[in-house]
Coordinates of C-alpha atoms in Angstrom, one line a residue:
X1 CA -79.2 299.5 93.9
X2 CA -77.6 302.8 94.8
X3 CA -74.5 301.3 96.3
X4 CA -72.3 302.6 99.1
X5 CA -69.0 304.5 98.7
X6 CA -66.4 304.0 101.4
X7 CA -63.8 306.8 101.8
X8 CA -60.4 306.6 103.5
X9 CA -59.0 310.1 103.9
X10 CA -61.7 312.7 104.3
X11 CA -59.8 315.8 103.4
X12 CA -60.2 318.0 100.3
X13 CA -60.6 315.3 97.6
X14 CA -62.3 312.8 99.9
X15 CA -64.8 315.4 101.0
X16 CA -65.4 316.5 97.4
X17 CA -66.1 313.0 96.3
X18 CA -68.4 312.5 99.2
X19 CA -70.4 315.6 98.3
X20 CA -70.8 314.4 94.7
X21 CA -71.8 310.9 95.9
X22 CA -74.4 312.2 98.3
X23 CA -75.8 314.5 95.5
X24 CA -76.1 311.4 93.3
X25 CA -78.0 309.5 95.9
X26 CA -75.1 307.3 97.0
X27 CA -74.5 306.5 100.7
X28 CA -71.0 307.4 101.9
X29 CA -69.0 306.0 104.8
X30 CA -66.2 308.4 105.7
X31 CA -63.0 307.7 107.7
X32 CA -59.7 309.2 108.5
X33 CA -56.7 308.6 110.8
X34 CA -58.2 310.6 113.7
X35 CA -61.3 308.5 114.2
X36 CA -65.1 308.8 113.5
X37 CA -65.7 311.5 116.1
X38 CA -63.5 314.0 114.2
X39 CA -65.8 313.7 111.2
X40 CA -69.0 314.8 112.9
X41 CA -69.1 318.3 111.3
X42 CA -68.5 316.9 107.8
X43 CA -71.2 314.2 108.1
X44 CA -73.6 316.7 109.5
X45 CA -73.0 319.0 106.5
X46 CA -73.4 316.1 104.0
X47 CA -76.6 315.0 105.5
X48 CA -78.3 311.6 106.4
X49 CA -76.5 309.7 103.6
X50 CA -73.1 310.3 105.2
X51 CA -71.8 308.2 108.1
X52 CA -68.4 308.1 109.9
X53 CA -66.4 304.9 110.6
X54 CA -62.9 303.5 110.9
X55 CA -60.9 303.0 107.7
X56 CA -61.5 299.2 108.0
X57 CA -65.2 299.7 108.4
X58 CA -65.4 302.1 105.5
X59 CA -63.6 299.5 103.3
X60 CA -65.8 296.6 104.2
X61 CA -69.0 298.6 103.9
X62 CA -68.4 300.2 100.6
X63 CA -69.1 298.8 97.1
X64 CA -66.2 301.0 96.1
X65 CA -63.5 302.5 98.4
X66 CA -61.8 305.8 97.6
X67 CA -58.4 306.2 99.1
X68 CA -57.3 309.9 99.3
X69 CA -54.5 310.2 101.8
X70 CA -51.0 311.7 101.9
X71 CA -48.7 309.2 100.2
X72 CA -46.7 308.7 103.4
X73 CA -49.9 307.2 104.9
X74 CA -50.3 304.6 102.1
X75 CA -48.2 301.9 103.9
X76 CA -50.6 302.1 106.8
X77 CA -53.8 301.2 104.8
X78 CA -55.9 298.2 106.0
X79 CA -54.5 296.0 103.2
X80 CA -56.4 292.9 104.4
X81 CA -59.8 294.6 104.2
X82 CA -58.9 296.1 100.8
X83 CA -58.3 292.7 99.3
X84 CA -60.8 291.9 96.6
X85 CA -62.4 295.3 96.8
X86 CA -62.7 297.9 94.1
X87 CA -60.3 300.6 95.3
X88 CA -60.1 304.0 93.8
X89 CA -56.5 305.4 94.2
X90 CA -56.9 309.2 94.3
X91 CA -53.4 309.8 95.7
X92 CA -50.5 311.9 94.4
X93 CA -46.9 311.9 95.6
X94 CA -45.5 315.3 96.6
X95 CA -41.9 315.2 97.8
X96 CA -42.2 318.3 100.0
X97 CA -45.1 316.7 101.8
X98 CA -44.3 313.0 101.6
X99 CA -40.5 313.0 101.8
X100 CA -38.1 311.1 99.7
X101 CA -39.5 307.9 98.1
X102 CA -36.7 306.8 95.9
X103 CA -38.7 304.6 93.5
X104 CA -41.0 307.6 92.7
X105 CA -38.2 310.1 92.3
X106 CA -36.2 307.9 89.9
X107 CA -39.3 306.8 88.0
X108 CA -38.7 303.1 88.5
X109 CA -42.3 302.9 89.7
X110 CA -45.3 305.1 89.2
X111 CA -47.3 306.3 92.2
X112 CA -50.0 303.9 91.1
X113 CA -47.7 300.9 91.0
X114 CA -46.3 301.7 94.4
X115 CA -49.8 302.1 95.8
X116 CA -50.6 298.6 94.5
X117 CA -47.6 297.2 96.4
X118 CA -49.2 298.2 99.6
X119 CA -52.6 296.8 98.6
X120 CA -51.6 294.0 96.3
X121 CA -55.0 292.1 96.4
X122 CA -57.1 295.2 95.8
X123 CA -58.8 295.8 92.4
X124 CA -57.3 299.2 92.1
X125 CA -58.3 302.0 89.6
X126 CA -56.5 305.3 89.7
X127 CA -58.6 308.5 89.3
X128 CA -59.6 311.7 91.0
X129 CA -55.9 312.7 91.3
X130 CA -55.7 315.1 88.3
X131 CA -58.3 317.7 89.3
X132 CA -58.4 320.4 92.0
X133 CA -61.1 319.5 94.6
X134 CA -63.2 322.6 94.1
X135 CA -63.3 322.0 90.4
X136 CA -64.2 318.4 90.9
X137 CA -67.4 319.6 92.5
X138 CA -68.1 322.6 90.3
X139 CA -67.5 320.9 86.9
X140 CA -69.7 317.8 87.5
X141 CA -72.6 317.7 85.0
X142 CA -75.4 315.3 84.2
X143 CA -74.9 312.7 81.4
X144 CA -75.4 314.2 78.0
X145 CA -74.5 317.8 79.0
X146 CA -72.6 319.5 76.2
X147 CA -70.1 320.9 78.7
X148 CA -69.4 317.7 80.5
X149 CA -65.8 317.0 81.6
X150 CA -63.9 313.8 81.6
X151 CA -61.5 312.2 84.1
X152 CA -58.7 309.9 83.2
X153 CA -58.5 306.4 84.8
X154 CA -55.8 303.8 84.9
X155 CA -55.8 300.2 86.1
X156 CA -55.3 296.5 85.4
X157 CA -58.7 295.1 86.2
X158 CA -61.1 295.7 83.3
X159 CA -64.2 294.8 85.3
X160 CA -63.2 297.2 88.1
X161 CA -62.6 300.0 85.5
X162 CA -66.1 299.4 84.1
X163 CA -67.6 299.7 87.6
X164 CA -65.6 302.9 88.3
X165 CA -66.6 304.3 84.9
X166 CA -70.3 303.7 85.9
X167 CA -69.7 305.4 89.2
X168 CA -68.0 308.4 87.7
X169 CA -70.9 308.7 85.2
X170 CA -73.3 308.9 88.2
X171 CA -71.0 311.5 89.8
X172 CA -71.1 313.7 86.7
X173 CA -68.0 312.8 84.6
X174 CA -67.1 311.0 81.4
X175 CA -64.0 308.8 81.4
X176 CA -60.8 308.4 79.4
X177 CA -59.0 305.1 79.9
X178 CA -55.3 305.7 80.2
X179 CA -54.6 302.0 80.2
X180 CA -52.7 299.8 82.7
X181 CA -51.3 301.0 86.0
X182 CA -47.9 301.2 84.3
X183 CA -49.2 304.0 82.1
X184 CA -50.4 306.0 85.1
X185 CA -47.2 308.2 84.8
X186 CA -49.3 310.1 82.2
X187 CA -51.6 311.4 85.0
X188 CA -49.1 312.0 87.8
X189 CA -48.3 315.4 89.2
X190 CA -46.6 317.6 86.6
X191 CA -48.0 315.9 83.6
X192 CA -50.1 317.8 81.0
X193 CA -53.2 316.0 82.2
X194 CA -52.7 317.1 85.8
X195 CA -55.0 320.0 86.8
X196 CA -54.2 322.2 83.8
X197 CA -57.0 321.0 81.5
X198 CA -59.6 322.2 84.0
X199 CA -58.1 325.6 84.6
X200 CA -59.6 328.7 82.8
X201 CA -56.4 330.6 83.3
X202 CA -53.2 328.7 84.3
X203 CA -51.7 331.9 85.5
X204 CA -54.2 332.1 88.4
X205 CA -53.7 330.3 91.7
X206 CA -56.0 327.2 91.7
X207 CA -58.3 328.5 94.5
X208 CA -59.0 331.6 92.5
X209 CA -59.6 329.9 89.2
X210 CA -63.2 329.2 88.5
X211 CA -62.4 326.1 86.5
X212 CA -63.5 325.2 83.0
X213 CA -64.9 322.0 81.4
X214 CA -62.4 319.6 79.8
X215 CA -64.0 317.0 77.6
X216 CA -62.6 313.6 76.6
X217 CA -60.9 314.9 73.5
X218 CA -59.0 317.5 75.5
X219 CA -58.0 314.9 78.1
X220 CA -56.8 312.5 75.4
X221 CA -54.7 315.3 73.8
X222 CA -53.1 316.1 77.2
X223 CA -52.3 312.4 77.7
X224 CA -50.6 312.2 74.3
X225 CA -48.5 315.2 75.2
X226 CA -47.0 313.5 78.3
X227 CA -43.3 312.9 78.1
X228 CA -42.0 309.3 78.0
X229 CA -41.8 307.7 81.4
X230 CA -38.4 308.3 83.0

């Protein structure tokens, strides 16, 4: 069975994941806060495997649900529909965009842990948050390719991580397991594993950088270089 991928938040990362899924033969159900009609252009570009719906519908339809929204929108997720579902947390906290969230600024919680507070019954796996969306598309490779990249994942549900690992393999990526959600500080914004491994020249602005493969060994090295959690 090919499965269906629900997406809440159809911006840069959500749209990139949708493109990879469609290319892999996976149906996608896209949603955002503005309603299905606002996604007509995107679904037309993606083709017949892509459909638009409400966030609740995207969640209940999908075998996996990617959430890629500004962190300030996380409290408004359809928590009841997310309960029991495999949810991929692709979110990052940016103070300039999302405002002051004390728990994240002090380090008392990781962004992944705070996300779980708003979807406590979801089977959450954090990934897709460490790579620029254009590189996410351009660096995808078939299994066995010598220049295949890896993405880090974190989460507390081993079966959910296995399912997401299989999904990422279909989308074109190997996986490095960071560990539990409490360890997801290693892949937050500003960590060595965030964006930098996939840049060919860190001096270039991300949109101008063509990207470069980063295999599992390189990602593990970046994770080991992360400073201790505040």
